[in-house]
PDB file of C-alpha atoms in Angstrom:
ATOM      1  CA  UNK P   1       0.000   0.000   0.000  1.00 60.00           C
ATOM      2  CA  UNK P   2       1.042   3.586  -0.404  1.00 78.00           C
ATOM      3  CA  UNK P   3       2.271   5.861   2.151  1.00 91.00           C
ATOM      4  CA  UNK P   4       1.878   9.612   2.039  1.00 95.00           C
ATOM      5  CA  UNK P   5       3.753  10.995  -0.659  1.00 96.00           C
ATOM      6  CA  UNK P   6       5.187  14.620  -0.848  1.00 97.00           C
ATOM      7  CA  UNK P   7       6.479  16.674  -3.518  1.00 97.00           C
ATOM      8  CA  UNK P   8       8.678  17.959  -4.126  1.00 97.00           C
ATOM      9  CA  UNK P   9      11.695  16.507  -2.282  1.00 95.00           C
ATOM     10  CA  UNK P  10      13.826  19.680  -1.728  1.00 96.00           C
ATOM     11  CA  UNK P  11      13.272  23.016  -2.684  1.00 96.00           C
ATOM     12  CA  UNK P  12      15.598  26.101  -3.192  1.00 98.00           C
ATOM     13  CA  UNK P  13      13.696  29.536  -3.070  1.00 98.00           C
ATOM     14  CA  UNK P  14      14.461  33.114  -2.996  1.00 98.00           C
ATOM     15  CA  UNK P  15      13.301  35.725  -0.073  1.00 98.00           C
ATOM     16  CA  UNK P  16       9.951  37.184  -1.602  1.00 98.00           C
ATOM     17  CA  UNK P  17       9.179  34.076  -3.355  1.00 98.00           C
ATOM     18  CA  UNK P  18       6.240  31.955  -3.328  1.00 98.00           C
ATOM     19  CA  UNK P  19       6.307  28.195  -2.758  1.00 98.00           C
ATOM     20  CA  UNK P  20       3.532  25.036  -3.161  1.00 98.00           C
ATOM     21  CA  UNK P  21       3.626  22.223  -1.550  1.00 98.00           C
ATOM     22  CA  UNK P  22       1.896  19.007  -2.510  1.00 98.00           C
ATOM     23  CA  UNK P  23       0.547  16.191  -0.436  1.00 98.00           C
ATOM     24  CA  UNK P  24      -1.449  12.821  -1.508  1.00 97.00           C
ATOM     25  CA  UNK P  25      -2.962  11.373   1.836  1.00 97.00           C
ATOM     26  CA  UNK P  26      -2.968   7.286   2.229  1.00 96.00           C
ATOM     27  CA  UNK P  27      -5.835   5.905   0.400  1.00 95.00           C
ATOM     28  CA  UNK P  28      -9.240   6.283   2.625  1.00 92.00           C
ATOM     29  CA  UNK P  29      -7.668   8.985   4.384  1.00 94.00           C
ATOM     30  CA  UNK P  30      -9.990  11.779   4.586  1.00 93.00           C
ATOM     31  CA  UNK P  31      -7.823  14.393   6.759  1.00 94.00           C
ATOM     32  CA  UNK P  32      -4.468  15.980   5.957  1.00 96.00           C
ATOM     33  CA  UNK P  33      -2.546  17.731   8.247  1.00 95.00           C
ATOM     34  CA  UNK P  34       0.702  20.300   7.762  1.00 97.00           C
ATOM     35  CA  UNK P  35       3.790  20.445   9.990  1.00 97.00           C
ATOM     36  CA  UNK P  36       6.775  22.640  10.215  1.00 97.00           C
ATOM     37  CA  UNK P  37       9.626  21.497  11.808  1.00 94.00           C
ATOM     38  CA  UNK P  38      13.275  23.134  11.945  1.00 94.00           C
ATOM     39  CA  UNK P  39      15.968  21.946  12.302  1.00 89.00           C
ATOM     40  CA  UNK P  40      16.357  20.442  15.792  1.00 86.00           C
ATOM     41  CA  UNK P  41      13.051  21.266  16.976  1.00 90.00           C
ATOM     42  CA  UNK P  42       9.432  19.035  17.284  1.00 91.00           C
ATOM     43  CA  UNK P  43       7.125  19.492  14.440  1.00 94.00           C
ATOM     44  CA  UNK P  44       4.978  22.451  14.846  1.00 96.00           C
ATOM     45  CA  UNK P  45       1.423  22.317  13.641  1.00 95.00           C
ATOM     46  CA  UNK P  46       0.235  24.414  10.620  1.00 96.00           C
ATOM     47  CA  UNK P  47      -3.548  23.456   9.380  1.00 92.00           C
ATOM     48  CA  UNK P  48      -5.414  20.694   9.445  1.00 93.00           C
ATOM     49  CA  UNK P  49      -8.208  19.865   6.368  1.00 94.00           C
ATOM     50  CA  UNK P  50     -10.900  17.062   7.053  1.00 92.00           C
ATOM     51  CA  UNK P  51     -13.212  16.513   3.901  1.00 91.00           C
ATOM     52  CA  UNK P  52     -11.949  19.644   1.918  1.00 91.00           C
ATOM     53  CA  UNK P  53     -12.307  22.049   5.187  1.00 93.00           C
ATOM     54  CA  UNK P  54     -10.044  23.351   7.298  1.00 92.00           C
ATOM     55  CA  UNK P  55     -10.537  22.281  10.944  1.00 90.00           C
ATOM     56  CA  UNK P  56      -7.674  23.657  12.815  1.00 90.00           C
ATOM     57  CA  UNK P  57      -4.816  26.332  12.098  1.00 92.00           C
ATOM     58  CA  UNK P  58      -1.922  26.796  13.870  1.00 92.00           C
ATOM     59  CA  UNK P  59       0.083  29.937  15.364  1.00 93.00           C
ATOM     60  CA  UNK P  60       1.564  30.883  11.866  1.00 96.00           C
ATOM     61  CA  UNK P  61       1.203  34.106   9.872  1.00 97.00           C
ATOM     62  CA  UNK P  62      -1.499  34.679   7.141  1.00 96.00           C
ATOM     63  CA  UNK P  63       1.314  34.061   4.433  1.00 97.00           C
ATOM     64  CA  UNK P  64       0.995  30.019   4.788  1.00 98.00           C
ATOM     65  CA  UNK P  65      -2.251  29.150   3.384  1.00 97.00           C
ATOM     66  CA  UNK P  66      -3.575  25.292   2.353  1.00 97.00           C
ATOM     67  CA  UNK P  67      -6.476  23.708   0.777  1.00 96.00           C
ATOM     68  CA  UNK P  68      -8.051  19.793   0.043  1.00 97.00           C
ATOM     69  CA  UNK P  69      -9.459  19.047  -3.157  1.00 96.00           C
ATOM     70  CA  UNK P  70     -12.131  16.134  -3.748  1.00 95.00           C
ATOM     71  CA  UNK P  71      -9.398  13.848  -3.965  1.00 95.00           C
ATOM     72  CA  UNK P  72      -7.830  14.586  -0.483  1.00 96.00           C
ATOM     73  CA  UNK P  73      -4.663  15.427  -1.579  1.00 97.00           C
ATOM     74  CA  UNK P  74      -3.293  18.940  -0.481  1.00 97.00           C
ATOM     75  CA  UNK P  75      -1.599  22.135  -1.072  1.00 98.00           C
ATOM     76  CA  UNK P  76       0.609  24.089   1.143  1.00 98.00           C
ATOM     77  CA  UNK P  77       1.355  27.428  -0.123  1.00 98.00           C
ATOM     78  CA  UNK P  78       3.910  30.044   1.430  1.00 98.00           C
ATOM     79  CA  UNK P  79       3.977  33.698  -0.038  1.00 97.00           C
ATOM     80  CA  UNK P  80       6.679  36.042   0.573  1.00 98.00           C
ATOM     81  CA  UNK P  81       9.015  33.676   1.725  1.00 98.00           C
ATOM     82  CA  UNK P  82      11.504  34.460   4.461  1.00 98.00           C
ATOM     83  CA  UNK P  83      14.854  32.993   5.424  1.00 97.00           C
ATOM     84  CA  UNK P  84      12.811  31.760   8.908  1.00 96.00           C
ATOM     85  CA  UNK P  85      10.442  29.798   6.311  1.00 98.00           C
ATOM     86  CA  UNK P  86      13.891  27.183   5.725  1.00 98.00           C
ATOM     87  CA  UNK P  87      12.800  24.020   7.434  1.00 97.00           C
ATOM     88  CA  UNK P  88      10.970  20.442   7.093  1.00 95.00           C
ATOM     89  CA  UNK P  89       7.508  20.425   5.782  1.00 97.00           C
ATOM     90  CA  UNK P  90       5.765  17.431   6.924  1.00 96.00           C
ATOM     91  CA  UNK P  91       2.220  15.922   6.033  1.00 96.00           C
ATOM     92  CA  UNK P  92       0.630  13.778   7.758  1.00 95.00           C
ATOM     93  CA  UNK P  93      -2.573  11.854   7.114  1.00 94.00           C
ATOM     94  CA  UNK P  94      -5.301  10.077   8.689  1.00 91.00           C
ATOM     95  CA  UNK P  95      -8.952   9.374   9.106  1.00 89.00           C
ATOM     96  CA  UNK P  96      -9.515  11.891  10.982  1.00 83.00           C
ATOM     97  CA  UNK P  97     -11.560  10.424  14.179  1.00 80.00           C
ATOM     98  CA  UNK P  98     -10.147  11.079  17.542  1.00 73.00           C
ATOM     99  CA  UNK P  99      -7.538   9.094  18.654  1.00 71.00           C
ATOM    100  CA  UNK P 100      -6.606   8.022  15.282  1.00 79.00           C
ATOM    101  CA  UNK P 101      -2.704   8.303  14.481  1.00 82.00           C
ATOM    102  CA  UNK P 102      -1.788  10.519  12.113  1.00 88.00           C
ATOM    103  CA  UNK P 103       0.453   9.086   9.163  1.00 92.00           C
ATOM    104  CA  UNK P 104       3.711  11.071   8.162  1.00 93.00           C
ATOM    105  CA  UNK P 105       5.243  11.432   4.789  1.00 94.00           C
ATOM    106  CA  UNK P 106       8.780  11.772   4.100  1.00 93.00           C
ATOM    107  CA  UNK P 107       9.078  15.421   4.108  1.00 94.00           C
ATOM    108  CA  UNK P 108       9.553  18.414   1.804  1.00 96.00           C
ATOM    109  CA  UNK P 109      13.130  20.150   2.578  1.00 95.00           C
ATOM    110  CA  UNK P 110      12.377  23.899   1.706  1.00 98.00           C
ATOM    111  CA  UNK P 111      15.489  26.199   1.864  1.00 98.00           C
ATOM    112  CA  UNK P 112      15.480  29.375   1.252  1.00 98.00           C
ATOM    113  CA  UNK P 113      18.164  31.684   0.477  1.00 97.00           C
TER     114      UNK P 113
ATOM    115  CA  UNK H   1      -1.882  25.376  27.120  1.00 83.00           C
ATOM    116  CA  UNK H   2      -1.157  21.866  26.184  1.00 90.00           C
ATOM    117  CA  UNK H   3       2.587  21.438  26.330  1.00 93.00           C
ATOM    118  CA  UNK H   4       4.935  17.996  26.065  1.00 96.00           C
ATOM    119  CA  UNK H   5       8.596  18.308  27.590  1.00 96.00           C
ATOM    120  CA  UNK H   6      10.819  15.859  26.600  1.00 95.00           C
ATOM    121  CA  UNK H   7      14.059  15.172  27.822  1.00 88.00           C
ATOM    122  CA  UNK H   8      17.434  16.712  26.611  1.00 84.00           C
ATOM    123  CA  UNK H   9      19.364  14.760  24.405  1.00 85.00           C
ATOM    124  CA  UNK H  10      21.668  13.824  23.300  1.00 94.00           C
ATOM    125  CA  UNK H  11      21.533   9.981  24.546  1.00 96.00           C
ATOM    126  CA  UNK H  12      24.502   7.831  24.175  1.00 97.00           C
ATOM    127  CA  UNK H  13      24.307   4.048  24.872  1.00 97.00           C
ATOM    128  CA  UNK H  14      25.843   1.133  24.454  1.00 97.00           C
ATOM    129  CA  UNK H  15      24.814  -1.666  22.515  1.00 97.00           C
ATOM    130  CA  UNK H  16      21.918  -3.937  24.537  1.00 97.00           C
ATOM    131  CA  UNK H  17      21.547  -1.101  27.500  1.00 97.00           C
ATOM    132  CA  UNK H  18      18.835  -0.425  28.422  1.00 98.00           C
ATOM    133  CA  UNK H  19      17.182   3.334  27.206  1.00 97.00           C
ATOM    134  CA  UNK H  20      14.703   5.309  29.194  1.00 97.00           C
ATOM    135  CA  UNK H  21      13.838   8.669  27.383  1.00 97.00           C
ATOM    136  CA  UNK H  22      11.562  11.157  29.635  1.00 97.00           C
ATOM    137  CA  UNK H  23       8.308  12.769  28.364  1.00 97.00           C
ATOM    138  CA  UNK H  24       6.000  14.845  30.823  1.00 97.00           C
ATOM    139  CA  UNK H  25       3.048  15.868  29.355  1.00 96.00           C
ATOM    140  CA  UNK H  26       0.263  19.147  30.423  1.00 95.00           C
ATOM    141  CA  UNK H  27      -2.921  18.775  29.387  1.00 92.00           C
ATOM    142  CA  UNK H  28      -6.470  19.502  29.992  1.00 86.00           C
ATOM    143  CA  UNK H  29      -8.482  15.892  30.019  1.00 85.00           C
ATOM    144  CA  UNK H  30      -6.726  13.172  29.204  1.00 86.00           C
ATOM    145  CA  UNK H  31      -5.222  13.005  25.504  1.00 91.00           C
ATOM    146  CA  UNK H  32      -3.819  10.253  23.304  1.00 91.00           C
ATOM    147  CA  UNK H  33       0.031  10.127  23.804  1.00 94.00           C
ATOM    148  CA  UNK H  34       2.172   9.034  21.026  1.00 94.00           C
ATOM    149  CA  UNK H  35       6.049   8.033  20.303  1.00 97.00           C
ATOM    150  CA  UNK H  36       7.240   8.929  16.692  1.00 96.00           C
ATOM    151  CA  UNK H  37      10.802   7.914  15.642  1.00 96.00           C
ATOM    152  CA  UNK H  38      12.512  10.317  13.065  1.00 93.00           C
ATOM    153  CA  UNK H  39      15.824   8.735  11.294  1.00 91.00           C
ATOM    154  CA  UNK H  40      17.787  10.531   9.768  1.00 85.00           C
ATOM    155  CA  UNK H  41      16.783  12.704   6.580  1.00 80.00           C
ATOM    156  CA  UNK H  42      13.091  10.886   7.162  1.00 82.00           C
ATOM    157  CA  UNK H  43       9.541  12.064   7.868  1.00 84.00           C
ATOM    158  CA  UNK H  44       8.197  10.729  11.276  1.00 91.00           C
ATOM    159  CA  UNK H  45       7.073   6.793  11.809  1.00 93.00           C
ATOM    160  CA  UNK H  46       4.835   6.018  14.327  1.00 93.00           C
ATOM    161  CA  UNK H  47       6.110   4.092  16.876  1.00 96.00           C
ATOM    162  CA  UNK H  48       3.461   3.470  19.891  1.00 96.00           C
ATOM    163  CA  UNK H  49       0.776   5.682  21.109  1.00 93.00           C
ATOM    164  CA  UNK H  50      -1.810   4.798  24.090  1.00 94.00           C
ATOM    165  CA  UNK H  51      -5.388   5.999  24.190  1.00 90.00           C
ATOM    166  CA  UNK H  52      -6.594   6.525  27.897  1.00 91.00           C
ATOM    167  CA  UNK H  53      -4.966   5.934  31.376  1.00 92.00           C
ATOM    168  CA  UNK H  54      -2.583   3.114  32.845  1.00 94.00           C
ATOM    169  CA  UNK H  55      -2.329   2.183  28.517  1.00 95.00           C
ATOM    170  CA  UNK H  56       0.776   0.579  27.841  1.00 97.00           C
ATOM    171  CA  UNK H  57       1.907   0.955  24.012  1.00 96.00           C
ATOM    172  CA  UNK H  58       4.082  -1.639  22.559  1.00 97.00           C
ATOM    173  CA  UNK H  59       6.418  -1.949  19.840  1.00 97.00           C
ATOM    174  CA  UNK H  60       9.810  -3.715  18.558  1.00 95.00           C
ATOM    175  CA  UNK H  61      10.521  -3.961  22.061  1.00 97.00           C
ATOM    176  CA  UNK H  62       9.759  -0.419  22.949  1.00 98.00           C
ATOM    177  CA  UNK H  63       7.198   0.045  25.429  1.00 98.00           C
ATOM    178  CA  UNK H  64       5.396   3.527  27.356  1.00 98.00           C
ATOM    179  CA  UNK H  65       2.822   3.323  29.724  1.00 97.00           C
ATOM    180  CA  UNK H  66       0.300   6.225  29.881  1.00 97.00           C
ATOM    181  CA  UNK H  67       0.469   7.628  33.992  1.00 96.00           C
ATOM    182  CA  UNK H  68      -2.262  10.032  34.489  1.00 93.00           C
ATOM    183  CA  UNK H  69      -0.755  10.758  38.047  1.00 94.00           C
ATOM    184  CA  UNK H  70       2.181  11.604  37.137  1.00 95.00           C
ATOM    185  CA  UNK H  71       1.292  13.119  33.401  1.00 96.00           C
ATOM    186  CA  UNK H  72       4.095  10.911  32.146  1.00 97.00           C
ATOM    187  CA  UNK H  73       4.720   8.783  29.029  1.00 98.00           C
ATOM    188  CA  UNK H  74       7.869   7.406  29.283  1.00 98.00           C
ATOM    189  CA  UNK H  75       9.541   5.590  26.615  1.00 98.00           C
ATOM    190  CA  UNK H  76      11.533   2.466  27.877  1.00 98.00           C
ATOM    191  CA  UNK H  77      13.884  -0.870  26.081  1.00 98.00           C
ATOM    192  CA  UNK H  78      14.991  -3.614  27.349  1.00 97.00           C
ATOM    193  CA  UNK H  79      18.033  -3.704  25.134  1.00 96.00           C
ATOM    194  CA  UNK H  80      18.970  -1.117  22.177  1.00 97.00           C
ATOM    195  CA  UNK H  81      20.711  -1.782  19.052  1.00 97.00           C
ATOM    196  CA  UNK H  82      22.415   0.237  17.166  1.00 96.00           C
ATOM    197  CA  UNK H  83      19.777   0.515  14.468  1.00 95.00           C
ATOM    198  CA  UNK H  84      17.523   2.295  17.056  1.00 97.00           C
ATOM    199  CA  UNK H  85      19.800   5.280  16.644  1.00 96.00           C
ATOM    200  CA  UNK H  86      17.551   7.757  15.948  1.00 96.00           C
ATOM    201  CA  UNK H  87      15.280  11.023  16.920  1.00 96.00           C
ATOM    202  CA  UNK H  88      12.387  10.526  19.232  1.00 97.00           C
ATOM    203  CA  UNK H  89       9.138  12.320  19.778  1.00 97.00           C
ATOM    204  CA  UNK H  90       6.584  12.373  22.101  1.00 97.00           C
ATOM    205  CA  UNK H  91       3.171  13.958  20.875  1.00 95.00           C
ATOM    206  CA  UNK H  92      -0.015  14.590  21.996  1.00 93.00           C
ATOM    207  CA  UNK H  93      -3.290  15.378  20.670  1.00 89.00           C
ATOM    208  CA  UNK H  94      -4.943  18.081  21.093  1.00 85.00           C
ATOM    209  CA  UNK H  95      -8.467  17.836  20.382  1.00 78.00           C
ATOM    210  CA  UNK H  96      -9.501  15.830  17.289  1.00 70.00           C
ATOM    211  CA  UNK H  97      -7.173  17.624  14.715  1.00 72.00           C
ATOM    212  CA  UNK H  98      -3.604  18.465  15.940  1.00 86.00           C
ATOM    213  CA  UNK H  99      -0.632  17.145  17.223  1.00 90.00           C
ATOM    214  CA  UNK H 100       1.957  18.524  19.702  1.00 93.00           C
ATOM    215  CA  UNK H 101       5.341  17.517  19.739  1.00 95.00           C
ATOM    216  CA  UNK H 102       8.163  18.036  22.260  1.00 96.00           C
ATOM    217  CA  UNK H 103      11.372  18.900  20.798  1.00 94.00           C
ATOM    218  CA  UNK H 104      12.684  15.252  20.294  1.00 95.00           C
ATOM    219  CA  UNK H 105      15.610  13.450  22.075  1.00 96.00           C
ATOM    220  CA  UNK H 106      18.140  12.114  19.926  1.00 96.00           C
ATOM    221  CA  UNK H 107      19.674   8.757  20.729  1.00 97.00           C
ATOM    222  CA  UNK H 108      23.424   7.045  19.936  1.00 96.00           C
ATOM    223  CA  UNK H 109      24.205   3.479  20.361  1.00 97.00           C
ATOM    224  CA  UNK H 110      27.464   2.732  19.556  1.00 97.00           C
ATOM    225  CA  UNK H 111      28.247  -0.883  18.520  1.00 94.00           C
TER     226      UNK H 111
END
């Protein structure tokens, strides 16, 4: 069976720049979920979307924005990108009940220069 | 708010010690507590996670047992290896839709 995927793997952007981020959930997964996590530190919660909505949003700045299509996969977008933005980007998926784990993918390393 | 301190790393064992890593948890009600292991340029595997009180979660010999009275979820093995060499993160949910992490403990067994 297939995991999470992510894409891209690594990413080089400029300050100013704008970045997407694309996540396809494990198959029956209705919820996706967006992490950042730099380097050294615990992954820090962005959004979560269950069924194309977002249910939760994390302390980060109006720049990061996401959205679910019909298919469940997902789109993290960053505008204006700052040097602070370089980190992991992690999605995680699951069926979104309580108590259910939440599935990671492998990661999108964004750096930005 | 909900908070998860974890101890400092870094650990260094030896092969077949035995590894205790620390996680202390604040929380209003009583959350699901996970263990995520992180090697190195990977995303996050799942590792155990227990669901209510006195749980214990269980897996390739690592084991945490969910304390309510002491708001702890300690991570424990009998005897590490040096593929267990690794980051590790305790989580816990918040509500229905988000995790929180501590910052991770990293662990070193040397052969």
């Amino acid at each position: 069976d297939a995991g999470v995927t992510q894409s891209p793997t690594h990413l080089i952007k400029t300050r100013g720049q704008h970045v997407t981020l694309r996540c396809s959930p494990i198959s029956g997964h209705k919820s996706v979920s967006w992490y950042q996590q730099v380097l050294g530190q615990g992954p820090q919660f962005i959004f979560q979307y269950y069924e194309k909505e977002e249910r939760g949003r994390g302390n980060f700045p109006d720049r990061f924005s996401a959205r679910q299509f019909p298919n469940y996969s997902s789109e993290l977008n960053v505008n204006a990108l700052l040097l602070g933005d370089s980190a992991l980007y992690l999605c995680a998926s699951s069926t979104g009940a309580q108590g259910a784990e939440q599935y990671f993918g492998p990661g999108t390393r964004l750096t930005v220069t | 708010g909900n908070s998860v301190t974890q101890m400092e790393g870094p650990v260094t064992l030896s092969e077949e010690a035995f590894l205790t890593i620390n996680c202390t948890y604040t929380a209003t009600g009583y959350p699901s507590l996970f263990w995520y292991v992180q090697y190195p340029g990977e995303g996050l595997q799942l590792l155990l996670k227990a669901t209510k009180a006195d749980d214990k979660g269980s897996n390739k010999g690592f084991e945490a047992t969910y304390r309510k009275e002491t708001t702890s979820f300690h991570l424990e093995k009998g005897s590490v290896q040096v593929s267990d060499s690794a980051v590790y993160f305790c989580a816990l949910e918040e509500g229905t839709y988000k995790y929180i992490f501590g910052t991770g403990t990293r662990l070193k067994v040397l052969a």
